[in-house]
PDB file of C-alpha atoms in Angstrom:
ATOM      1  CA  UNK A  34      -1.580 -39.135  76.215  1.00  0.00           C
ATOM      2  CA  UNK A  35      -2.370 -36.720  73.396  1.00  0.00           C
ATOM      3  CA  UNK A  36      -1.413 -33.080  73.626  1.00  0.00           C
ATOM      4  CA  UNK A  37      -1.806 -30.089  71.135  1.00  0.00           C
ATOM      5  CA  UNK A  38      -0.250 -26.775  71.586  1.00  0.00           C
ATOM      6  CA  UNK A  39      -1.693 -24.007  69.396  1.00  0.00           C
ATOM      7  CA  UNK A  40      -0.416 -20.472  69.212  1.00  0.00           C
ATOM      8  CA  UNK A  41      -1.854 -17.199  67.983  1.00  0.00           C
ATOM      9  CA  UNK A  42      -3.621 -17.297  64.576  1.00  0.00           C
ATOM     10  CA  UNK A  43      -0.875 -15.242  62.926  1.00  0.00           C
ATOM     11  CA  UNK A  44       1.527 -18.054  63.818  1.00  0.00           C
ATOM     12  CA  UNK A  45      -0.560 -20.910  62.406  1.00  0.00           C
ATOM     13  CA  UNK A  46       2.524 -22.513  60.528  1.00  0.00           C
ATOM     14  CA  UNK A  47       4.162 -23.025  63.928  1.00  0.00           C
ATOM     15  CA  UNK A  48       1.371 -25.248  65.502  1.00  0.00           C
ATOM     16  CA  UNK A  49       2.998 -28.331  67.127  1.00  0.00           C
ATOM     17  CA  UNK A  50       1.501 -31.583  68.444  1.00  0.00           C
ATOM     18  CA  UNK A  51       2.754 -34.195  70.784  1.00  0.00           C
ATOM     19  CA  UNK A  52       1.610 -37.905  70.953  1.00  0.00           C
ATOM     20  CA  UNK A  53       2.672 -40.198  73.843  1.00  0.00           C
ATOM     21  CA  UNK A  54       1.603 -43.777  74.197  1.00  0.00           C
ATOM     22  CA  UNK A  55       1.824 -45.152  77.835  1.00  0.00           C
ATOM     23  CA  UNK A  56       1.046 -48.844  78.452  1.00  0.00           C
ATOM     24  CA  UNK A  57      -1.563 -49.605  81.120  1.00  0.00           C
ATOM     25  CA  UNK A  58      -0.684 -52.193  83.846  1.00  0.00           C
ATOM     26  CA  UNK A  59      -3.708 -54.491  82.913  1.00  0.00           C
ATOM     27  CA  UNK A  60      -2.774 -55.077  79.162  1.00  0.00           C
ATOM     28  CA  UNK A  61       0.263 -54.697  76.895  1.00  0.00           C
ATOM     29  CA  UNK A  62       0.843 -52.097  74.218  1.00  0.00           C
ATOM     30  CA  UNK A  63      -1.287 -52.610  71.117  1.00  0.00           C
ATOM     31  CA  UNK A  64       0.353 -55.114  68.836  1.00  0.00           C
ATOM     32  CA  UNK A  65       0.019 -52.981  65.843  1.00  0.00           C
ATOM     33  CA  UNK A  66       2.414 -50.401  67.260  1.00  0.00           C
ATOM     34  CA  UNK A  67       4.616 -53.109  68.731  1.00  0.00           C
ATOM     35  CA  UNK A  68       5.198 -54.654  65.490  1.00  0.00           C
ATOM     36  CA  UNK A  69       8.129 -53.516  63.350  1.00  0.00           C
ATOM     37  CA  UNK A  70       6.956 -50.854  61.038  1.00  0.00           C
ATOM     38  CA  UNK A  71       6.601 -52.305  57.480  1.00  0.00           C
ATOM     39  CA  UNK A  72       7.627 -50.405  54.290  1.00  0.00           C
ATOM     40  CA  UNK A  73       4.884 -47.979  53.277  1.00  0.00           C
ATOM     41  CA  UNK A  74       4.173 -47.189  49.631  1.00  0.00           C
ATOM     42  CA  UNK A  75       2.680 -43.840  49.114  1.00  0.00           C
ATOM     43  CA  UNK A  76       0.534 -42.829  46.084  1.00  0.00           C
ATOM     44  CA  UNK A  77       2.087 -40.462  43.578  1.00  0.00           C
ATOM     45  CA  UNK A  78       1.318 -36.932  44.043  1.00  0.00           C
ATOM     46  CA  UNK A  79      -1.232 -35.456  41.767  1.00  0.00           C
ATOM     47  CA  UNK A  80       0.130 -33.214  38.851  1.00  0.00           C
ATOM     48  CA  UNK A  81      -0.129 -29.563  39.769  1.00  0.00           C
ATOM     49  CA  UNK A  82      -1.051 -27.420  36.779  1.00  0.00           C
ATOM     50  CA  UNK A  83       1.653 -24.740  37.281  1.00  0.00           C
ATOM     51  CA  UNK A  84       4.557 -23.689  35.202  1.00  0.00           C
ATOM     52  CA  UNK A  85       7.000 -25.664  37.223  1.00  0.00           C
ATOM     53  CA  UNK A  86       4.808 -28.712  37.124  1.00  0.00           C
ATOM     54  CA  UNK A  87       4.330 -28.500  33.403  1.00  0.00           C
ATOM     55  CA  UNK A  88       8.097 -28.085  32.639  1.00  0.00           C
ATOM     56  CA  UNK A  89       8.931 -30.998  34.852  1.00  0.00           C
ATOM     57  CA  UNK A  90       6.220 -33.314  33.343  1.00  0.00           C
ATOM     58  CA  UNK A  91       6.385 -32.562  29.660  1.00  0.00           C
ATOM     59  CA  UNK A  92       9.694 -30.834  28.731  1.00  0.00           C
ATOM     60  CA  UNK A  93      13.028 -32.600  28.461  1.00  0.00           C
ATOM     61  CA  UNK A  94      15.451 -31.966  31.252  1.00  0.00           C
ATOM     62  CA  UNK A  95      18.470 -31.910  29.084  1.00  0.00           C
ATOM     63  CA  UNK A  96      19.657 -31.305  25.519  1.00  0.00           C
ATOM     64  CA  UNK A  97      18.873 -28.414  23.177  1.00  0.00           C
ATOM     65  CA  UNK A  98      15.130 -28.965  23.823  1.00  0.00           C
ATOM     66  CA  UNK A  99      15.555 -28.176  27.457  1.00  0.00           C
ATOM     67  CA  UNK A 100      12.870 -25.592  27.347  1.00  0.00           C
ATOM     68  CA  UNK A 101      11.258 -24.133  30.561  1.00  0.00           C
ATOM     69  CA  UNK A 102       7.860 -22.652  30.941  1.00  0.00           C
ATOM     70  CA  UNK A 103       7.609 -19.280  32.761  1.00  0.00           C
ATOM     71  CA  UNK A 104       4.814 -17.389  34.418  1.00  0.00           C
ATOM     72  CA  UNK A 105       4.483 -13.831  35.267  1.00  0.00           C
ATOM     73  CA  UNK A 106       2.051 -10.799  35.386  1.00  0.00           C
ATOM     74  CA  UNK A 107       2.668  -9.926  31.668  1.00  0.00           C
ATOM     75  CA  UNK A 108       2.556 -13.557  30.296  1.00  0.00           C
ATOM     76  CA  UNK A 109       0.570 -16.697  30.585  1.00  0.00           C
ATOM     77  CA  UNK A 110       1.806 -20.136  31.688  1.00  0.00           C
ATOM     78  CA  UNK A 111       2.604 -22.073  28.466  1.00  0.00           C
ATOM     79  CA  UNK A 112       5.182 -24.109  26.768  1.00  0.00           C
ATOM     80  CA  UNK A 113       5.688 -25.404  23.192  1.00  0.00           C
ATOM     81  CA  UNK A 114       8.336 -27.037  20.893  1.00  0.00           C
ATOM     82  CA  UNK A 115       9.668 -25.731  17.621  1.00  0.00           C
ATOM     83  CA  UNK A 116       7.688 -27.060  14.777  1.00  0.00           C
ATOM     84  CA  UNK A 117      10.577 -28.761  13.115  1.00  0.00           C
ATOM     85  CA  UNK A 118       8.231 -31.124  11.165  1.00  0.00           C
ATOM     86  CA  UNK A 119       6.356 -28.418   9.233  1.00  0.00           C
ATOM     87  CA  UNK A 120       6.753 -28.669   5.401  1.00  0.00           C
ATOM     88  CA  UNK A 121       7.618 -25.309   4.025  1.00  0.00           C
ATOM     89  CA  UNK A 122       6.024 -24.453   0.623  1.00  0.00           C
ATOM     90  CA  UNK A 123       8.095 -24.821  -2.460  1.00  0.00           C
ATOM     91  CA  UNK A 124       8.169 -21.776  -4.717  1.00  0.00           C
ATOM     92  CA  UNK A 125      10.286 -23.344  -7.420  1.00  0.00           C
ATOM     93  CA  UNK A 126       7.514 -23.058 -10.145  1.00  0.00           C
ATOM     94  CA  UNK A 127       7.366 -19.346  -9.519  1.00  0.00           C
ATOM     95  CA  UNK A 128      11.139 -18.748  -9.692  1.00  0.00           C
ATOM     96  CA  UNK A 129      13.169 -18.207 -12.882  1.00  0.00           C
ATOM     97  CA  UNK A 130      15.297 -21.023 -14.289  1.00  0.00           C
ATOM     98  CA  UNK A 131      18.507 -19.190 -13.700  1.00  0.00           C
ATOM     99  CA  UNK A 132      17.915 -19.096  -9.935  1.00  0.00           C
ATOM    100  CA  UNK A 133      16.429 -22.587  -9.365  1.00  0.00           C
ATOM    101  CA  UNK A 134      19.705 -23.966  -7.989  1.00  0.00           C
ATOM    102  CA  UNK A 135      20.610 -22.641  -4.687  1.00  0.00           C
ATOM    103  CA  UNK A 136      24.242 -23.511  -5.116  1.00  0.00           C
ATOM    104  CA  UNK A 137      24.530 -21.372  -8.184  1.00  0.00           C
ATOM    105  CA  UNK A 138      25.559 -17.553  -7.746  1.00  0.00           C
ATOM    106  CA  UNK A 139      22.653 -15.467  -8.858  1.00  0.00           C
ATOM    107  CA  UNK A 140      24.855 -12.594  -9.840  1.00  0.00           C
ATOM    108  CA  UNK A 141      25.949 -14.481 -13.013  1.00  0.00           C
ATOM    109  CA  UNK A 142      22.417 -14.172 -14.397  1.00  0.00           C
ATOM    110  CA  UNK A 143      21.452 -10.822 -12.988  1.00  0.00           C
ATOM    111  CA  UNK A 144      22.138  -8.912 -16.248  1.00  0.00           C
ATOM    112  CA  UNK A 145      19.590 -11.076 -18.154  1.00  0.00           C
ATOM    113  CA  UNK A 146      17.059 -10.885 -15.512  1.00  0.00           C
ATOM    114  CA  UNK A 147      17.409  -7.099 -15.164  1.00  0.00           C
ATOM    115  CA  UNK A 148      17.064  -6.648 -18.967  1.00  0.00           C
ATOM    116  CA  UNK A 149      13.888  -8.530 -19.008  1.00  0.00           C
ATOM    117  CA  UNK A 150      12.493  -6.301 -16.099  1.00  0.00           C
ATOM    118  CA  UNK A 151      13.490  -3.177 -17.856  1.00  0.00           C
ATOM    119  CA  UNK A 152      11.994  -4.287 -21.071  1.00  0.00           C
ATOM    120  CA  UNK A 153       8.662  -4.992 -19.347  1.00  0.00           C
ATOM    121  CA  UNK A 154       8.756  -1.592 -17.564  1.00  0.00           C
ATOM    122  CA  UNK A 155       9.393   0.223 -20.806  1.00  0.00           C
ATOM    123  CA  UNK A 156       6.607  -1.673 -22.618  1.00  0.00           C
ATOM    124  CA  UNK A 157       4.231  -0.668 -19.794  1.00  0.00           C
ATOM    125  CA  UNK A 158       5.557   2.966 -19.638  1.00  0.00           C
ATOM    126  CA  UNK A 159       4.792   3.776 -23.225  1.00  0.00           C
ATOM    127  CA  UNK A 160       1.029   3.143 -23.191  1.00  0.00           C
ATOM    128  CA  UNK A 161       0.919   4.403 -19.689  1.00  0.00           C
ATOM    129  CA  UNK A 162       2.332   7.728 -20.717  1.00  0.00           C
ATOM    130  CA  UNK A 163      -0.002   7.927 -23.679  1.00  0.00           C
ATOM    131  CA  UNK A 164      -3.030   7.270 -21.521  1.00  0.00           C
ATOM    132  CA  UNK A 165      -1.884   9.807 -18.895  1.00  0.00           C
ATOM    133  CA  UNK A 166      -1.513  12.410 -21.725  1.00  0.00           C
ATOM    134  CA  UNK A 167      -5.086  11.712 -22.917  1.00  0.00           C
ATOM    135  CA  UNK A 168      -6.550  12.048 -19.505  1.00  0.00           C
ATOM    136  CA  UNK A 169      -4.735  15.294 -18.870  1.00  0.00           C
ATOM    137  CA  UNK A 170      -5.679  16.683 -22.229  1.00  0.00           C
ATOM    138  CA  UNK A 171      -9.306  15.801 -21.812  1.00  0.00           C
ATOM    139  CA  UNK A 172      -9.282  17.365 -18.254  1.00  0.00           C
ATOM    140  CA  UNK A 173      -7.720  20.582 -19.446  1.00  0.00           C
ATOM    141  CA  UNK A 174     -10.158  20.819 -22.277  1.00  0.00           C
ATOM    142  CA  UNK A 175     -13.063  20.948 -19.943  1.00  0.00           C
ATOM    143  CA  UNK A 176     -11.618  24.203 -18.523  1.00  0.00           C
ATOM    144  CA  UNK A 177     -11.160  25.897 -21.802  1.00  0.00           C
ATOM    145  CA  UNK A 178     -13.470  28.295 -23.379  1.00  0.00           C
ATOM    146  CA  UNK A 179     -16.613  27.088 -25.057  1.00  0.00           C
ATOM    147  CA  UNK A 180     -17.189  27.317 -28.814  1.00  0.00           C
ATOM    148  CA  UNK A 181     -19.549  30.312 -28.538  1.00  0.00           C
ATOM    149  CA  UNK A 182     -16.934  32.176 -26.480  1.00  0.00           C
ATOM    150  CA  UNK A 183     -14.121  31.363 -28.916  1.00  0.00           C
ATOM    151  CA  UNK A 184     -16.356  32.532 -31.718  1.00  0.00           C
ATOM    152  CA  UNK A 185     -16.372  36.010 -30.060  1.00  0.00           C
ATOM    153  CA  UNK A 186     -12.659  36.015 -29.560  1.00  0.00           C
ATOM    154  CA  UNK A 187     -12.013  37.062 -33.109  1.00  0.00           C
ATOM    155  CA  UNK A 188     -13.785  39.322 -35.548  1.00  0.00           C
ATOM    156  CA  UNK A 189     -13.415  39.840 -39.224  1.00  0.00           C
ATOM    157  CA  UNK A 190     -13.836  43.285 -40.686  1.00  0.00           C
ATOM    158  CA  UNK A 191     -14.421  43.985 -44.394  1.00  0.00           C
ATOM    159  CA  UNK A 192     -12.229  46.965 -45.176  1.00  0.00           C
ATOM    160  CA  UNK A 193     -13.878  47.839 -48.461  1.00  0.00           C
ATOM    161  CA  UNK A 194     -17.083  48.824 -46.584  1.00  0.00           C
ATOM    162  CA  UNK A 195     -15.323  51.645 -44.781  1.00  0.00           C
ATOM    163  CA  UNK A 196     -14.865  54.868 -46.862  1.00  0.00           C
ATOM    164  CA  UNK A 197     -11.780  56.920 -46.583  1.00  0.00           C
ATOM    165  CA  UNK A 198     -11.766  59.400 -43.868  1.00  0.00           C
ATOM    166  CA  UNK A 199     -14.527  57.636 -41.922  1.00  0.00           C
ATOM    167  CA  UNK A 200     -14.412  55.508 -38.662  1.00  0.00           C
ATOM    168  CA  UNK A 201     -16.571  52.455 -38.095  1.00  0.00           C
ATOM    169  CA  UNK A 202     -17.257  51.015 -34.657  1.00  0.00           C
ATOM    170  CA  UNK A 203     -17.565  47.214 -34.013  1.00  0.00           C
ATOM    171  CA  UNK A 204     -18.296  45.128 -30.845  1.00  0.00           C
ATOM    172  CA  UNK A 205     -15.483  42.882 -30.025  1.00  0.00           C
ATOM    173  CA  UNK A 206     -15.258  40.962 -26.658  1.00  0.00           C
ATOM    174  CA  UNK A 207     -17.747  43.320 -25.219  1.00  0.00           C
ATOM    175  CA  UNK A 208     -15.859  46.437 -26.102  1.00  0.00           C
ATOM    176  CA  UNK A 209     -16.111  48.958 -28.876  1.00  0.00           C
ATOM    177  CA  UNK A 210     -13.554  48.452 -31.716  1.00  0.00           C
ATOM    178  CA  UNK A 211     -12.517  51.559 -33.816  1.00  0.00           C
ATOM    179  CA  UNK A 212     -11.394  50.905 -37.409  1.00  0.00           C
ATOM    180  CA  UNK A 213     -10.495  54.146 -39.134  1.00  0.00           C
ATOM    181  CA  UNK A 214      -9.644  54.634 -42.824  1.00  0.00           C
ATOM    182  CA  UNK A 215      -7.232  57.663 -42.751  1.00  0.00           C
ATOM    183  CA  UNK A 216      -6.705  60.070 -45.487  1.00  0.00           C
ATOM    184  CA  UNK A 217      -3.238  60.949 -46.813  1.00  0.00           C
ATOM    185  CA  UNK A 218      -3.454  64.313 -45.081  1.00  0.00           C
ATOM    186  CA  UNK A 219      -4.101  62.692 -41.627  1.00  0.00           C
ATOM    187  CA  UNK A 220      -1.203  60.276 -42.224  1.00  0.00           C
ATOM    188  CA  UNK A 221       1.165  63.093 -43.029  1.00  0.00           C
ATOM    189  CA  UNK A 222      -0.060  65.191 -40.003  1.00  0.00           C
ATOM    190  CA  UNK A 223       0.406  62.355 -37.496  1.00  0.00           C
ATOM    191  CA  UNK A 224       3.712  61.398 -38.801  1.00  0.00           C
ATOM    192  CA  UNK A 225       4.932  64.980 -38.453  1.00  0.00           C
ATOM    193  CA  UNK A 226       4.199  65.119 -34.678  1.00  0.00           C
ATOM    194  CA  UNK A 227       7.106  65.539 -32.350  1.00  0.00           C
ATOM    195  CA  UNK A 228       7.086  62.467 -30.152  1.00  0.00           C
ATOM    196  CA  UNK A 229       9.010  64.063 -27.353  1.00  0.00           C
ATOM    197  CA  UNK A 230       6.164  66.508 -26.877  1.00  0.00           C
ATOM    198  CA  UNK A 231       3.522  63.653 -26.178  1.00  0.00           C
ATOM    199  CA  UNK A 232       2.402  62.560 -22.730  1.00  0.00           C
ATOM    200  CA  UNK A 233       2.709  58.869 -23.814  1.00  0.00           C
ATOM    201  CA  UNK A 234       5.511  59.072 -26.424  1.00  0.00           C
ATOM    202  CA  UNK A 235       4.929  56.724 -29.318  1.00  0.00           C
ATOM    203  CA  UNK A 236       5.522  57.316 -33.033  1.00  0.00           C
ATOM    204  CA  UNK A 237       2.662  56.875 -35.400  1.00  0.00           C
ATOM    205  CA  UNK A 238       4.596  54.059 -37.322  1.00  0.00           C
ATOM    206  CA  UNK A 239       4.471  51.811 -34.139  1.00  0.00           C
ATOM    207  CA  UNK A 240       0.677  52.082 -33.906  1.00  0.00           C
ATOM    208  CA  UNK A 241      -0.216  51.033 -37.381  1.00  0.00           C
ATOM    209  CA  UNK A 242       0.699  48.137 -39.694  1.00  0.00           C
ATOM    210  CA  UNK A 243      -0.621  49.955 -42.821  1.00  0.00           C
ATOM    211  CA  UNK A 244      -0.607  53.751 -42.708  1.00  0.00           C
ATOM    212  CA  UNK A 245      -4.157  54.155 -44.079  1.00  0.00           C
ATOM    213  CA  UNK A 246      -5.729  51.794 -41.505  1.00  0.00           C
ATOM    214  CA  UNK A 247      -5.880  52.560 -37.752  1.00  0.00           C
ATOM    215  CA  UNK A 248      -7.239  49.943 -35.382  1.00  0.00           C
ATOM    216  CA  UNK A 249      -8.040  50.875 -31.792  1.00  0.00           C
ATOM    217  CA  UNK A 250     -10.063  49.939 -28.634  1.00  0.00           C
ATOM    218  CA  UNK A 251     -12.613  52.671 -28.163  1.00  0.00           C
ATOM    219  CA  UNK A 252     -12.165  52.837 -24.333  1.00  0.00           C
ATOM    220  CA  UNK A 253     -10.743  56.011 -22.813  1.00  0.00           C
ATOM    221  CA  UNK A 254      -7.670  55.363 -20.740  1.00  0.00           C
ATOM    222  CA  UNK A 255      -8.917  57.639 -18.012  1.00  0.00           C
ATOM    223  CA  UNK A 256     -12.068  56.104 -16.707  1.00  0.00           C
ATOM    224  CA  UNK A 257     -13.100  53.743 -19.490  1.00  0.00           C
ATOM    225  CA  UNK A 258     -15.637  56.011 -21.247  1.00  0.00           C
ATOM    226  CA  UNK A 259     -16.326  55.591 -25.031  1.00  0.00           C
ATOM    227  CA  UNK A 260     -14.669  58.553 -27.001  1.00  0.00           C
ATOM    228  CA  UNK A 261     -16.438  60.124 -29.997  1.00  0.00           C
ATOM    229  CA  UNK A 262     -14.755  59.606 -33.287  1.00  0.00           C
ATOM    230  CA  UNK A 263     -13.815  62.514 -35.730  1.00  0.00           C
ATOM    231  CA  UNK A 264     -14.132  65.036 -32.822  1.00  0.00           C
ATOM    232  CA  UNK A 265     -11.792  67.087 -30.596  1.00  0.00           C
ATOM    233  CA  UNK A 266      -9.157  69.703 -31.057  1.00  0.00           C
ATOM    234  CA  UNK A 267      -6.813  67.245 -32.880  1.00  0.00           C
ATOM    235  CA  UNK A 268      -9.256  65.712 -35.353  1.00  0.00           C
ATOM    236  CA  UNK A 269      -9.189  62.249 -33.858  1.00  0.00           C
ATOM    237  CA  UNK A 270     -11.211  61.213 -30.803  1.00  0.00           C
ATOM    238  CA  UNK A 271     -12.780  63.151 -27.986  1.00  0.00           C
ATOM    239  CA  UNK A 272     -14.079  61.843 -24.608  1.00  0.00           C
ATOM    240  CA  UNK A 273     -16.932  64.204 -23.464  1.00  0.00           C
ATOM    241  CA  UNK A 274     -17.001  62.786 -20.039  1.00  0.00           C
ATOM    242  CA  UNK A 275     -13.691  64.540 -18.792  1.00  0.00           C
ATOM    243  CA  UNK A 276     -12.501  66.202 -21.821  1.00  0.00           C
ATOM    244  CA  UNK A 277      -9.645  63.972 -23.099  1.00  0.00           C
ATOM    245  CA  UNK A 278      -8.520  64.723 -26.728  1.00  0.00           C
ATOM    246  CA  UNK A 279      -6.772  62.042 -28.973  1.00  0.00           C
ATOM    247  CA  UNK A 280      -5.301  62.630 -32.401  1.00  0.00           C
ATOM    248  CA  UNK A 281      -5.848  60.596 -35.476  1.00  0.00           C
ATOM    249  CA  UNK A 282      -3.360  58.048 -34.289  1.00  0.00           C
ATOM    250  CA  UNK A 283      -5.124  57.537 -30.943  1.00  0.00           C
ATOM    251  CA  UNK A 284      -2.489  59.279 -28.898  1.00  0.00           C
ATOM    252  CA  UNK A 285      -3.424  61.475 -25.966  1.00  0.00           C
ATOM    253  CA  UNK A 286      -2.805  64.985 -26.618  1.00  0.00           C
ATOM    254  CA  UNK A 287      -4.906  66.956 -24.041  1.00  0.00           C
ATOM    255  CA  UNK A 288      -7.075  66.053 -20.999  1.00  0.00           C
ATOM    256  CA  UNK A 289      -6.727  63.860 -17.993  1.00  0.00           C
ATOM    257  CA  UNK A 290      -6.197  60.487 -19.796  1.00  0.00           C
ATOM    258  CA  UNK A 291      -2.686  59.310 -18.963  1.00  0.00           C
ATOM    259  CA  UNK A 292      -2.113  56.820 -21.890  1.00  0.00           C
ATOM    260  CA  UNK A 293      -2.820  56.380 -25.567  1.00  0.00           C
ATOM    261  CA  UNK A 294      -5.803  54.365 -26.782  1.00  0.00           C
ATOM    262  CA  UNK A 295      -4.936  50.654 -26.813  1.00  0.00           C
ATOM    263  CA  UNK A 296      -4.122  48.882 -30.027  1.00  0.00           C
ATOM    264  CA  UNK A 297      -5.324  45.314 -30.099  1.00  0.00           C
ATOM    265  CA  UNK A 298      -3.667  42.352 -31.911  1.00  0.00           C
ATOM    266  CA  UNK A 299      -4.737  42.099 -35.484  1.00  0.00           C
ATOM    267  CA  UNK A 300      -3.504  40.940 -39.022  1.00  0.00           C
ATOM    268  CA  UNK A 301      -4.571  41.558 -42.609  1.00  0.00           C
ATOM    269  CA  UNK A 302      -5.609  38.179 -44.056  1.00  0.00           C
ATOM    270  CA  UNK A 303      -5.816  39.865 -47.455  1.00  0.00           C
ATOM    271  CA  UNK A 304      -6.094  43.349 -48.926  1.00  0.00           C
ATOM    272  CA  UNK A 305      -9.743  43.713 -47.958  1.00  0.00           C
ATOM    273  CA  UNK A 306     -10.074  41.642 -44.796  1.00  0.00           C
ATOM    274  CA  UNK A 307      -8.946  42.496 -41.258  1.00  0.00           C
ATOM    275  CA  UNK A 308      -8.770  39.855 -38.503  1.00  0.00           C
ATOM    276  CA  UNK A 309      -8.777  41.162 -34.907  1.00  0.00           C
ATOM    277  CA  UNK A 310      -7.871  38.832 -32.078  1.00  0.00           C
TER     278      UNK A 310
END
């Protein structure tokens, strides 16, 4: 009699079966079942490719190599041994003789090794500094004024071409340059002026290097007009635009101009040559 009892599909693991053998009255029980059961030898289970199976099949179960393979959501199933048989490279040919032996303290030779390093750094720093200086110099020279601009930066004036009592105008850096050869009477008159009465107080001795020669920029300090020489109420310069009067020392004496005429940088290279700029 064979019977099989099945339950709901959700309880499939709990399915049970019952087998009963009943001998009939006409013949005995089958001899195969009546005989004593012999020892059965089952085939080995196939290897399952899982983390547990791999660890059981290939990894040692004891000792320091008892490594286990793990599996999870963030890692893959794998196992490996330490590569203890790898030959590490030998860097002895690249090491200094003082540190070839691992049993010798390296501090005993550190002074000599550092001295060599410092010497090499100094040897490289000297030409490096010179090269850097050359590069910076060349770079800055590209931003300097060109030769034609530098030529206009200075002007030479021949003083022997200017008669006494006269004023000559030159063009310097795009501006009018006044060079006046003063007489003894003009020098005495300007030196006698009371400085305290001036709008821009300045004595005549501070505006000239030689009393007979007056060098000025011919630009009115009011609105930049060009004054007229040997004119005005004070015998010096007169700006007709707004009525500013300057004396023979270029000092403002009357009118709206707030300051004296500017005195540029100049030197006397010799008795008859003036260099402005």
